[in-house]
Short mmCIF file of C-alpha atoms and ligand atoms in Angstrom, two decimals:
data_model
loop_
_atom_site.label_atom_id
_atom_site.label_comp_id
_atom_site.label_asym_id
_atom_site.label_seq_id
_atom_site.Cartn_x
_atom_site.Cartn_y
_atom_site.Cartn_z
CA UNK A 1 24.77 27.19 9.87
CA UNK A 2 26.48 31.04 10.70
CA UNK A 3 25.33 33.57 8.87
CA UNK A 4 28.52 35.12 8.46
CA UNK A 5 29.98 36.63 5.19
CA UNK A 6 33.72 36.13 4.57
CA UNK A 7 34.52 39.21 2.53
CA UNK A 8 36.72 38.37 -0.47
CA UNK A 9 38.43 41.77 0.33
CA UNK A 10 38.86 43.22 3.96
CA UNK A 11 36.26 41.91 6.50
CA UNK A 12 32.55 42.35 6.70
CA UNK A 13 29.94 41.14 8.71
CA UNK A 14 26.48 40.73 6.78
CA UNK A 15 23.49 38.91 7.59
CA UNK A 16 22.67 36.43 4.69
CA UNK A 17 19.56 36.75 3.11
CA UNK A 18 16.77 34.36 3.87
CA UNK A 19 15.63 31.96 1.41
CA UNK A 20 14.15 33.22 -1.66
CA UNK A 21 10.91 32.72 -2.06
CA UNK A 22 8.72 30.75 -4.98
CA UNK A 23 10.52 30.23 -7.65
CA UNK A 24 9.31 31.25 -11.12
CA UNK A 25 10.38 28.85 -13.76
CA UNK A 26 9.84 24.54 -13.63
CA UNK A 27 13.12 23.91 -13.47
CA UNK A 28 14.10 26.28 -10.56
CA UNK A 29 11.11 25.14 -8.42
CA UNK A 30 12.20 21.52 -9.58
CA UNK A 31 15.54 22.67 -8.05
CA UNK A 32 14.40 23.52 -5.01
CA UNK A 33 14.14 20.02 -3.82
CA UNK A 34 17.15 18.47 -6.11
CA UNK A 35 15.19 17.57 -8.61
CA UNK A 36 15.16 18.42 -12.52
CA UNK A 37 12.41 19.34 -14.71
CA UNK A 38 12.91 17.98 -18.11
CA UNK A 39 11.26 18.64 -21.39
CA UNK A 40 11.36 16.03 -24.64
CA UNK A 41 13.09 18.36 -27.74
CA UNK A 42 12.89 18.05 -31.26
CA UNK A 43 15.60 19.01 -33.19
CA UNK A 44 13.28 20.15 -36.35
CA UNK A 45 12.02 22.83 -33.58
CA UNK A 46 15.24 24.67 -32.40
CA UNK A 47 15.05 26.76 -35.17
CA UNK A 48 11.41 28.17 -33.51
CA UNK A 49 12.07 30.47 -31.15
CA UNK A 50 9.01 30.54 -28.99
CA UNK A 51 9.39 27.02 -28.52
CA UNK A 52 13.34 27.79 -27.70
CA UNK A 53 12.34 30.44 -25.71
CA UNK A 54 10.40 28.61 -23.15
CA UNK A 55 12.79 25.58 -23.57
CA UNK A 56 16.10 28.16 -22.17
CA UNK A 57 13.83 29.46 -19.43
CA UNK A 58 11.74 26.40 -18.08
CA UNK A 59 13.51 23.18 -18.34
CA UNK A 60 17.26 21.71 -16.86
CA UNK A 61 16.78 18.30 -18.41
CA UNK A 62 16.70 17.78 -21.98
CA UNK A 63 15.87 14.42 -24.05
CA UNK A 64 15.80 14.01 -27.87
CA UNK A 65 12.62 13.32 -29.03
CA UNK A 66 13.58 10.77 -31.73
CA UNK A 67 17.08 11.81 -32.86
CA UNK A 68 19.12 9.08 -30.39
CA UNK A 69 17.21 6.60 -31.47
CA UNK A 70 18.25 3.28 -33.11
CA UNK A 71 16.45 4.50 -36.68
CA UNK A 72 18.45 7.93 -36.37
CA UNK A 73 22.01 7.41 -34.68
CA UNK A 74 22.49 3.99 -36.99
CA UNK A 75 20.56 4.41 -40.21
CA UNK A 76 22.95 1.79 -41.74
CA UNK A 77 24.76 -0.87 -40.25
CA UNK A 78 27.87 0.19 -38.96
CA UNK A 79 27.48 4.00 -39.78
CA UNK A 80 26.53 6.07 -37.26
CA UNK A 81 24.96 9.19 -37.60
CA UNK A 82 25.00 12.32 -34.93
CA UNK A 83 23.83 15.35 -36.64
CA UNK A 84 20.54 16.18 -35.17
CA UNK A 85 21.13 14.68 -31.39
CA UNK A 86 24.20 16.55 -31.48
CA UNK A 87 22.26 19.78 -32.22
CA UNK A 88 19.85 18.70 -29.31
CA UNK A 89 22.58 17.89 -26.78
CA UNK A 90 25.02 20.82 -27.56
CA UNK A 91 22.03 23.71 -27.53
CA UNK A 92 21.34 21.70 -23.67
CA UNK A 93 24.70 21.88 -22.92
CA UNK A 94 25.32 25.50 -23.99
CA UNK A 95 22.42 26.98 -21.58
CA UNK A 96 23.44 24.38 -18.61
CA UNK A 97 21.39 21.60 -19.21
CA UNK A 98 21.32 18.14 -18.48
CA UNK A 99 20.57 15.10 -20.66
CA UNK A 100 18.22 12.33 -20.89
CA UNK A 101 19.52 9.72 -23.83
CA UNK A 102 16.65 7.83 -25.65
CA UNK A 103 16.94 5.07 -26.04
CA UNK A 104 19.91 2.83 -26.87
CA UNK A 105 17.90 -0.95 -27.38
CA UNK A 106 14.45 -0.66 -28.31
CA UNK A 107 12.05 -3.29 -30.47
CA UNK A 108 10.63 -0.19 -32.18
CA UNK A 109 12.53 2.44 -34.46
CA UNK A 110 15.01 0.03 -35.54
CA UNK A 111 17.07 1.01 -38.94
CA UNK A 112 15.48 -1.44 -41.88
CA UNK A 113 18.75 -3.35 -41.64
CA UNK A 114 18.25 -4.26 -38.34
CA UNK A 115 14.75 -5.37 -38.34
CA UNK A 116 16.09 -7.89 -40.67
CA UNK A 117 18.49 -9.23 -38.38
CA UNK A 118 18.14 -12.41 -35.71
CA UNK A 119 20.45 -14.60 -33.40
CA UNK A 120 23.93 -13.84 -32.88
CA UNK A 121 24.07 -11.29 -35.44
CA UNK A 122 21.12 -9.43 -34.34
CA UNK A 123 23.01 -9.97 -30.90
CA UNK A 124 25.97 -8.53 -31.88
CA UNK A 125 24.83 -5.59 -33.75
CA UNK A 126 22.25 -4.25 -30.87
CA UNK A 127 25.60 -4.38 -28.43
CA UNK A 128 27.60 -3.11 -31.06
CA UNK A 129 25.35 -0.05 -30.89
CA UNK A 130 24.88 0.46 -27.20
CA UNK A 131 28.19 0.41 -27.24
CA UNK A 132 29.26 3.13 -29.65
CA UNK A 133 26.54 5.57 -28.74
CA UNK A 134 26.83 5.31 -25.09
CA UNK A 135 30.91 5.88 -25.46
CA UNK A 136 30.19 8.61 -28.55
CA UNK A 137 28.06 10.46 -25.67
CA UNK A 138 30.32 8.90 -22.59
CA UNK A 139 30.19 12.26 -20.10
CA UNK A 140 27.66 13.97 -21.78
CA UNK A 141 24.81 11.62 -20.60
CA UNK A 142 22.95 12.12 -17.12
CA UNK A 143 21.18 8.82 -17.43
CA UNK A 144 20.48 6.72 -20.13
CA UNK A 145 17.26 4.95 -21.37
CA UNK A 146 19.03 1.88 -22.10
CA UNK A 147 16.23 -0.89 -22.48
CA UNK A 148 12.94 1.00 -23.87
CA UNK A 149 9.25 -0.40 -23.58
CA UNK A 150 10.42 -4.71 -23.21
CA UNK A 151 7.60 -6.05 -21.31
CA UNK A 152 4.27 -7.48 -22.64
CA UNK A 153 0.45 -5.57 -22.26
CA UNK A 154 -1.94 -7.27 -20.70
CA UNK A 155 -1.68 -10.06 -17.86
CA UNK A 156 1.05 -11.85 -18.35
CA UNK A 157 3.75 -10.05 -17.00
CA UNK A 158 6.29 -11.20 -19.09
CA UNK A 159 8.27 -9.89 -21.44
CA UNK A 160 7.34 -8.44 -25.36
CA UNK A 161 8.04 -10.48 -28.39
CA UNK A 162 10.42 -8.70 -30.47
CA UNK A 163 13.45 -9.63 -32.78
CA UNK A 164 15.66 -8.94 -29.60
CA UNK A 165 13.85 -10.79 -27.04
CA UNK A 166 13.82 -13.96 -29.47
CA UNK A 167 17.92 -13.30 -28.89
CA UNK A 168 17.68 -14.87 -25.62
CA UNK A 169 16.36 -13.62 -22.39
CA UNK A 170 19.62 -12.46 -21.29
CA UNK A 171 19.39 -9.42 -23.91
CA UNK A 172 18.10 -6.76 -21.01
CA UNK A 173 21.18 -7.39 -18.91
CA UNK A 174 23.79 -7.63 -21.69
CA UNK A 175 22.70 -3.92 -23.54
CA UNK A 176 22.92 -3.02 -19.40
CA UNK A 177 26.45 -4.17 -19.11
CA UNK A 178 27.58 -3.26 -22.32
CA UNK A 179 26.30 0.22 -21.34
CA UNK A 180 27.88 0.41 -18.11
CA UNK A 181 31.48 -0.03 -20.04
CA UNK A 182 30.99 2.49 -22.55
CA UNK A 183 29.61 5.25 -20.08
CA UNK A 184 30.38 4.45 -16.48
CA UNK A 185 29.27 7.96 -15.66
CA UNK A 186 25.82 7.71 -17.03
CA UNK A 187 22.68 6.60 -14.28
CA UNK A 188 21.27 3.41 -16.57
CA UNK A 189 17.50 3.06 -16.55
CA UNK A 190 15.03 0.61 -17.63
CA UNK A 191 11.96 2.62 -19.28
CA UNK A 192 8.48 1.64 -20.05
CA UNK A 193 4.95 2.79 -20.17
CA UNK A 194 1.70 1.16 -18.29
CA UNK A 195 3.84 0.44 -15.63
CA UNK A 196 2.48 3.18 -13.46
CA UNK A 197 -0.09 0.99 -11.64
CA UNK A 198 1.33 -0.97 -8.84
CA UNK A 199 -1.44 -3.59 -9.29
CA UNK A 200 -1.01 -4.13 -12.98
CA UNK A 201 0.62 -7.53 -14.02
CA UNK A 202 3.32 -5.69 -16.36
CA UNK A 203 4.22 -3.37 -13.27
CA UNK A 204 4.86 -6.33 -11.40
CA UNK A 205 7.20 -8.14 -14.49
CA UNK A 206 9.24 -4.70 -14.82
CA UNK A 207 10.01 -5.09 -10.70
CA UNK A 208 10.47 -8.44 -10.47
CA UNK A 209 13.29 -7.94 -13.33
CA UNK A 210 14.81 -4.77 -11.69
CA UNK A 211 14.66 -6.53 -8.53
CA UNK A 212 17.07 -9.69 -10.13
CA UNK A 213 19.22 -7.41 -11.76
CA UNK A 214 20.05 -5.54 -8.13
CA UNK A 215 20.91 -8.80 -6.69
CA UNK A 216 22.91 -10.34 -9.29
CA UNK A 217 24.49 -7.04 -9.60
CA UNK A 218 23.44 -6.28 -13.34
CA UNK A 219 24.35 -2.37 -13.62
CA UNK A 220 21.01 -0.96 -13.10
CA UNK A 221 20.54 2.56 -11.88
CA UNK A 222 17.11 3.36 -12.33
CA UNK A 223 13.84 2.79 -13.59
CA UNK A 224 12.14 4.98 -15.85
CA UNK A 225 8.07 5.89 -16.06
CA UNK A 226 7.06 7.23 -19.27
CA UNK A 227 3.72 8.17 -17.71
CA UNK A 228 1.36 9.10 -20.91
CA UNK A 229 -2.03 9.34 -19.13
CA UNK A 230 -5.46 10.14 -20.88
CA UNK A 231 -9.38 9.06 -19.90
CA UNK A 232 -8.80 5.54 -20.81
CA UNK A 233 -5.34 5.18 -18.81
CA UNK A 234 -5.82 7.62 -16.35
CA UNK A 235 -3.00 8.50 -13.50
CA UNK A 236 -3.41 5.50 -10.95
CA UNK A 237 -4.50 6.75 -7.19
CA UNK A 238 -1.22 3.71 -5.97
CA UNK A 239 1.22 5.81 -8.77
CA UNK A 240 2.92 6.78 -4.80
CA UNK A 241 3.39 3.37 -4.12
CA UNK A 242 4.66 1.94 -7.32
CA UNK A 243 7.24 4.78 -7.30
CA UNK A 244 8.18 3.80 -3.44
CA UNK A 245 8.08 0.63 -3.97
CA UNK A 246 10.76 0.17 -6.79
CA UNK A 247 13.06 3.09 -5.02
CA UNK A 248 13.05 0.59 -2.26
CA UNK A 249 14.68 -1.78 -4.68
CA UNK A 250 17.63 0.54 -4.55
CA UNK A 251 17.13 2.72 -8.15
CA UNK A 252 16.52 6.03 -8.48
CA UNK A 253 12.80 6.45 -10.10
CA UNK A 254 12.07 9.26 -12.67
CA UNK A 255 9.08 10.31 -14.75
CA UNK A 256 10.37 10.60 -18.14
CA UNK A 257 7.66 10.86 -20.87
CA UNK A 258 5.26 12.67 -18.90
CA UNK A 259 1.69 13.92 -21.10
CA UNK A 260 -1.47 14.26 -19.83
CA UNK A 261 -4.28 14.57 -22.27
CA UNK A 262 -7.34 16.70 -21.23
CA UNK A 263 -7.94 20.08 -20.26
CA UNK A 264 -8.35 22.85 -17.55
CA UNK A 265 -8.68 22.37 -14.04
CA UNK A 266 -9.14 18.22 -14.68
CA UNK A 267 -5.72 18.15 -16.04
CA UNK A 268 -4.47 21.00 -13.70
CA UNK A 269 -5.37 18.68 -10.79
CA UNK A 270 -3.86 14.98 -12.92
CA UNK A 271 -0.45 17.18 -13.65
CA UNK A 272 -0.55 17.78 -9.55
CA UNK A 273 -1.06 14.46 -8.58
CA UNK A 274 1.88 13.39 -10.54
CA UNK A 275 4.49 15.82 -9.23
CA UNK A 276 3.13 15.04 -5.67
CA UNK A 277 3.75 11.46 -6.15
CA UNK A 278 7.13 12.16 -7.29
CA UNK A 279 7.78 14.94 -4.66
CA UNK A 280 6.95 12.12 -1.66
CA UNK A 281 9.64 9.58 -2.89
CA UNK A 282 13.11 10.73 -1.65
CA UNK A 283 14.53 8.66 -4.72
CA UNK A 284 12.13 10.33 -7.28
CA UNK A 285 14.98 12.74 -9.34
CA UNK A 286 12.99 14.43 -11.96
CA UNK A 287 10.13 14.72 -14.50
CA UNK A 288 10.66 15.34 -17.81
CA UNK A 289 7.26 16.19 -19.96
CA UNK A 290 7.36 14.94 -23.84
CA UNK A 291 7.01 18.37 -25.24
CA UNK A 292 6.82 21.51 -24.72
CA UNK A 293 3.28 23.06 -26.70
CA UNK A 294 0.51 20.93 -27.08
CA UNK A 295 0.97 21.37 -30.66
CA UNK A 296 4.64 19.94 -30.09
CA UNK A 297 3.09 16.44 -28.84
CA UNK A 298 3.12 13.80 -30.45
CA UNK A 299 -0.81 13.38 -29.81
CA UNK A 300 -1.20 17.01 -30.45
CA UNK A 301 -5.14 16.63 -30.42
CA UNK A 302 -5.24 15.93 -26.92
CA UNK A 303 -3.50 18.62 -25.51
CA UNK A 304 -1.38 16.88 -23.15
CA UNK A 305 0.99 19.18 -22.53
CA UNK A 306 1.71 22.51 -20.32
CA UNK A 307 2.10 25.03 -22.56
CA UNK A 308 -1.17 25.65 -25.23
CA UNK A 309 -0.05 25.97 -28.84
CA UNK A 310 0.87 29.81 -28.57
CA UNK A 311 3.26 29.09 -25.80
CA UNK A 312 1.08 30.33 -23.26
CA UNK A 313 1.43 28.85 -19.93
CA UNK A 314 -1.81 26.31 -19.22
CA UNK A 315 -3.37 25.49 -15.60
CA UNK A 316 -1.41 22.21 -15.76
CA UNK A 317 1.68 24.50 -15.44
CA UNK A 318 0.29 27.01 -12.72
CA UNK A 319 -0.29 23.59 -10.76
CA UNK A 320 3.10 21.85 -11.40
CA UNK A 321 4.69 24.90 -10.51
CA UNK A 322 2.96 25.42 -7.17
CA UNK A 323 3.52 21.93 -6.12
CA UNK A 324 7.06 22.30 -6.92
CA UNK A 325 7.23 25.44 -4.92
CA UNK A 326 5.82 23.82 -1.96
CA UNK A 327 8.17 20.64 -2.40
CA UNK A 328 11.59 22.57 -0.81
CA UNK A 329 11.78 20.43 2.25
CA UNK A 330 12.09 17.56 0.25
CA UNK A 331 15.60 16.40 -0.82
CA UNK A 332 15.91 13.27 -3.76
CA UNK A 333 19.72 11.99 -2.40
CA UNK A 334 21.33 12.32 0.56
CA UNK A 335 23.12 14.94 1.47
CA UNK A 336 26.11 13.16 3.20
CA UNK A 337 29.60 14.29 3.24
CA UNK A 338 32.30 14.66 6.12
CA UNK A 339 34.17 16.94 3.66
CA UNK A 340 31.62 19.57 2.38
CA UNK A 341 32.01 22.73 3.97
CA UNK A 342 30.89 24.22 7.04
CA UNK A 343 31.01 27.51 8.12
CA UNK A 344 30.33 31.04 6.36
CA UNK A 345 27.50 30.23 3.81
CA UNK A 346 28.24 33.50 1.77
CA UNK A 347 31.08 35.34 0.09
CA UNK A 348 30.97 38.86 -1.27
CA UNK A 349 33.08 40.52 -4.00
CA UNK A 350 33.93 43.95 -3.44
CA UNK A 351 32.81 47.11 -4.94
CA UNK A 352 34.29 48.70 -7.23
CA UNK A 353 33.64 52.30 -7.53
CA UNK A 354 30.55 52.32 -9.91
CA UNK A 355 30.20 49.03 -10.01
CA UNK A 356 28.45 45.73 -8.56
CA UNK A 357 29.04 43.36 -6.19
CA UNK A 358 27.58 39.76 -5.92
CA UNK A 359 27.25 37.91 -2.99
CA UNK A 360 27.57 34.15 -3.38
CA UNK A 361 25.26 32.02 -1.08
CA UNK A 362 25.64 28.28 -0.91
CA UNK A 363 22.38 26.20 -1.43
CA UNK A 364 21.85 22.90 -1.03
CA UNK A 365 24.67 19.85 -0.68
CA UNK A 366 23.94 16.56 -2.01
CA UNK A 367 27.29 13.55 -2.60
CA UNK A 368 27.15 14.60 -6.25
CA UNK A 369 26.77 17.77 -6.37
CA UNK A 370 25.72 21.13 -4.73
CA UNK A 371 23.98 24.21 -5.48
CA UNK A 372 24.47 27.60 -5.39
CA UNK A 373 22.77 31.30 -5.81
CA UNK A 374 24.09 35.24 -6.42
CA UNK A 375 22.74 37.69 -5.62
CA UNK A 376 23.98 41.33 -7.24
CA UNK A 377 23.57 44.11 -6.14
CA UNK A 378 24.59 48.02 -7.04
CA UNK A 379 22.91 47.54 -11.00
CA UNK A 380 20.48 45.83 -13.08
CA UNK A 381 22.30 45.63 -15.86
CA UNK A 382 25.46 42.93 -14.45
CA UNK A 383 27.70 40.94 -16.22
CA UNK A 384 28.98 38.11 -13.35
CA UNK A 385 31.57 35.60 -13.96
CA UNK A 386 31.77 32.21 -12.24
CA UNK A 387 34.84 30.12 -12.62
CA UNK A 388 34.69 26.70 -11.05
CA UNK A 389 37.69 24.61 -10.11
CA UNK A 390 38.56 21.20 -11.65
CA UNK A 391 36.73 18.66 -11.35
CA UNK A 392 33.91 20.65 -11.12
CA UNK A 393 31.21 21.71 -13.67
CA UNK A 394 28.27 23.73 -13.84
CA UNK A 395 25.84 21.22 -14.78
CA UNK A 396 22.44 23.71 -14.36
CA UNK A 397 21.49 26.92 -14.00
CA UNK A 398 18.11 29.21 -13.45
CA UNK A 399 17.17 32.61 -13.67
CA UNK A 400 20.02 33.74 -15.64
CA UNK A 401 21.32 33.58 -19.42
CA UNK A 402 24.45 31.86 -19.61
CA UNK A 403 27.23 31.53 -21.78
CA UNK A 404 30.91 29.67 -21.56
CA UNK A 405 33.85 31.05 -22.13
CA UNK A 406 35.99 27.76 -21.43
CA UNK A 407 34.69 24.59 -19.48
CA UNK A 408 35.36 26.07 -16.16
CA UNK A 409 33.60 29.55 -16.38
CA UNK A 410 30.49 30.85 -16.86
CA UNK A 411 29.31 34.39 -17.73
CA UNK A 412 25.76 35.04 -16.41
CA UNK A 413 23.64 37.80 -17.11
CA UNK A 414 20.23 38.79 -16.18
CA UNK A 415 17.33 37.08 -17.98
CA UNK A 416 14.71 39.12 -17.04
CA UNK A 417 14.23 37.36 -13.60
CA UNK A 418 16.01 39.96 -11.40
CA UNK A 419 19.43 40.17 -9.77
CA UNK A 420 19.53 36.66 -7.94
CA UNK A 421 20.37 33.72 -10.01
CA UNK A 422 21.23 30.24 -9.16
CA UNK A 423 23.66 26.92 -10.49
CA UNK A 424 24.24 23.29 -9.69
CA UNK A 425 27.70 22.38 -9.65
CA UNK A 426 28.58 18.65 -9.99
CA UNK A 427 31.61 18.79 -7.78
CA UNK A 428 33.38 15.30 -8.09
CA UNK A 429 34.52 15.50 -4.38
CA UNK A 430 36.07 19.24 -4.76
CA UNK A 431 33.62 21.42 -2.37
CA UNK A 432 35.52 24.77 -2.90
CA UNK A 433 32.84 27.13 -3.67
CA UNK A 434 33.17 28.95 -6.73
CA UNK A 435 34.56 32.40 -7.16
CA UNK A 436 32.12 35.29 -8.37
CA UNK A 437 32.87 38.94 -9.85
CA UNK A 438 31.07 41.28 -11.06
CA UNK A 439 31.28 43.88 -13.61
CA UNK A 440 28.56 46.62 -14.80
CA UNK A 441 27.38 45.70 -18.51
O1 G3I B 1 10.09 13.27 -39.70
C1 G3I B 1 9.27 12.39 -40.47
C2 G3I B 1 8.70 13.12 -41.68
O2 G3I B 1 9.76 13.55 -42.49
C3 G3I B 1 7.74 12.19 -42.40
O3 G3I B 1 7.16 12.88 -43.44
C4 G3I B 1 6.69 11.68 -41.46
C5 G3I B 1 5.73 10.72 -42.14
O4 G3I B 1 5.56 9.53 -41.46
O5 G3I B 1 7.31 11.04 -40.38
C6 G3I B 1 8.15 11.87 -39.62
O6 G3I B 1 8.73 11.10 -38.58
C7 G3I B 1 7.88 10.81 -37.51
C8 G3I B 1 8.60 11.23 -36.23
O7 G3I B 1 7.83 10.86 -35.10
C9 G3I B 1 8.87 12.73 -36.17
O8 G3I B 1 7.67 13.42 -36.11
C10 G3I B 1 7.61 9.33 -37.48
O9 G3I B 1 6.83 8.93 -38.58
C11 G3I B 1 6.88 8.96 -36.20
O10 G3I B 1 6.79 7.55 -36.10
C12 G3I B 1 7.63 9.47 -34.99
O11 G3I B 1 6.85 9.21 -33.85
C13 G3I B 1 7.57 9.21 -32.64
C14 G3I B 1 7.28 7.92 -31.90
O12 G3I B 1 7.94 7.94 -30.66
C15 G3I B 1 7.78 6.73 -32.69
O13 G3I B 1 7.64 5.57 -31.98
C16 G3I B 1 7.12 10.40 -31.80
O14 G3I B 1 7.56 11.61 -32.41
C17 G3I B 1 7.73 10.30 -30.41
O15 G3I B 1 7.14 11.27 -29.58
C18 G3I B 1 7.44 8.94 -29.81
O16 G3I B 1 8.05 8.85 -28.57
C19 G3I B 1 7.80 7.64 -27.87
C20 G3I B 1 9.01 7.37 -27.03
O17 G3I B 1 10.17 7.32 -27.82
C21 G3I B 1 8.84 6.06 -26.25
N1 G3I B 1 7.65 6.05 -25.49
C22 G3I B 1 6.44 6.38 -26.23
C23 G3I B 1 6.59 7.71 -26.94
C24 G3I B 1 5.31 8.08 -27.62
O18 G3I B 1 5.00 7.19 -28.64
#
């Protein structure tokens, strides 16, 4: 790639700046190699501001806790109810975050009326639902959890009893198709738990079903690992393999409930072995944690998570952030397209007398999307503005504080994390790089 800068404003011949080097937050490290770093959210906790606090700075991937759930978006047949996953998904939105939604068909956390319900009706009212939360949320949604926790414990490898499964086996793939109408934009995942051990018979029913859906073309996009680990169910030493081996399938693979109970160094070193295995599987797109404090989790008393109940950062996070850091090589999609850009890899605004100038570097190119970084210069104190052209969004962005004007610009300022900040921009096949200026605050 040349290393020359095209000067918005006569010519100018710079050198661009190397890399930069470890990042500082989960989610930039996470971005290093494509990936997000997501974080489960309560909406009963947005009103806390250390937990907010660490949500703005650390994570790009956000998923509601409880609030999209059957129970909460459909309390009564027929009446759906938005409030508090609206909260979660606008205050993601609003600092440049992605979402996770959880979880449109599930046996568990079904409204009263609907654990009632069996057959046809029961039928009707599950698809009912996928269908008018998925299109309620249709382009808000990076992937959804649309079939939660359906296979059986133990050895049989077959699928859960429930009031859904009793429907007719053909229940997975119809909440999956139904889905796929109401949100074509939204990655659709299949999501479970013990399923991280590729030896274990329920691992084996989960692939076997992903692996009929891909070839009876059944819209599945990827498979979801909740990943709750303690002493009894520790992280498997073949958690690599199971990963590879359903990516090979053809679906994206994501950690999505990750918790680790334990402490210290023991869980430091569990956390690591996680990320890794994620990190070595080029389908792999992100790990979201279920919480943010320990005392956030919903097994609070085994500290599972990264941050202790101050807010404090634990080993667990010094470790998933180093293995992040040294994960940069490795890129989750391909990053193929004849029309991205080549040449100049940096822009620069001009000076104005007194003022600032940022430097706009492109990053990283995948077929969705790409990433990019400024760098500022001439004051600490900066106000820049990035305006993206249609169909193009800023979907994530690190080390700064956003806010949005209007769909197509952002105004960053510094967060505390000096004068080089970063976004993703989902480009929908327009690879014109964004235009930067900057003004003294
Ligand atoms: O908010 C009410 C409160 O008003 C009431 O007083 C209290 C008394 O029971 O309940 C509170 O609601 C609880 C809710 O969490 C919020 O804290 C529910 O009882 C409780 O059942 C619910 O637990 C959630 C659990 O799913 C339900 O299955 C956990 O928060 C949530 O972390 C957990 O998440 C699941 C994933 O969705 C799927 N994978 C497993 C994961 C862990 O169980």
């Amino acid at each position: 790639m040349s290393t020359l800068v095209a000067a918005a404003a006569g010519a100018a011949v710079l050198v661009a700046s190397p890399a930069s080097g470890a990042a500082s937050t989960l989610a930039a490290a996470a971005q290093q190699s494509g990936r997000y770093f997501g974080t489960a959210v309560a909406a009963n906790k947005l009103s806390d501001s250390t937990y907010v606090g660490i949500l703005n700075r650390e994570f790009d991937m956000v998923t509601a806790e409880n609030e999209m759930k059957m129970d909460a978006t459909e309390p009564s047949q027929g009446q759906f109810s938005y409030g508090n996953a609206d909260r979660i998904v606008n205050q993601a939105r609003n600092q440049g975050k992605r979402v996770r939604g959880h979880a449109l068909a599930w046996h568990s956390q079904q409204p009263g009326w609907m654990q009632n319900m069996s057959g046809t009706a029961l039928r009707n009212a599950m698809l009912n639902h996928v269908t008018q939360v998925a299109s309620y949320y249709r382009g808000k949604i990076y992937a959804w959890d649309v079939v939660n926790e359906a296979f059986a414990d133990g050895s049989s490898g077959g699928r859960r009893d429930s009031n859904l499964q009793r429907t007719g086996n053909d229940w997975i793939e119809a909440a999956f198709r139904a889905a796929r109408a109401a949100d074509p934009g939204a990655k659709l995942c299949y999501n479970d738990y013990n399923t991280d051990n590729w030896s274990h018979a329920k691992t084996q029913g989960v692939y076997r079903m992903v692996q009929d859906f891909k070839s009876r073309g059944v819209p599945i996009d990827c498979v979801g690992f909740q990943a709750h680990f303690n002493s009894g169910n520790p992280v498997p030493s073949n958690y690599h393999t199971t990963l590879q081996n359903f990516a090979n399938l053809g679906v994206d693979v994501q950690i999505t409930e990750l918790d680790i109970e334990g402490s210290g160094s023991t869980q430091a070193q569990q956390y690591q072995g996680v990320v890794q295995a994620c990190l070595s599987v080029t389908r792999c797109t992100g790990i979201t944690v279920w919480g943010i404090r320990d005392t956030d989790s919903w097994r609070a008393s085994g500290t599972p998570l990264l941050f202790d109940g101050s807010g404090n950062k634990k080993a667990a996070y010094t470790s998933v952030l180093n293995v992040l850091n040294n994960a940069s090589s490795t890129v989750p999609t391909t990053p193929t397209s004849t029309t991205d850009p080549t040449g100049p890899t940096t822009t620069t605004t001009p000076q104005n007398p007194g003022g600032c100038t940022a430097t706009y570097r492109e990053g990283q190119k995948w077929n969705d999307r790409f990433n990019g970084e400024v760098t500022v210069s001439g004051t600490n104190n900066w106000v820049v503005t990035v305006t993206v052209s249609s169909p193009q969004r800023i979907i994530a962005t690190w080390n700064t504080t956003a806010t949005w004007p209007s769909a197509n610009v952002m105004v960053a300022r510094p967060n505390g994390n000096g004068n080089t900040f970063g976004f993703t921009v989902q480009h929908g096949g327009n690879w014109n790089w964004p235009s930067v200026s900057c003004q003294v605050g």
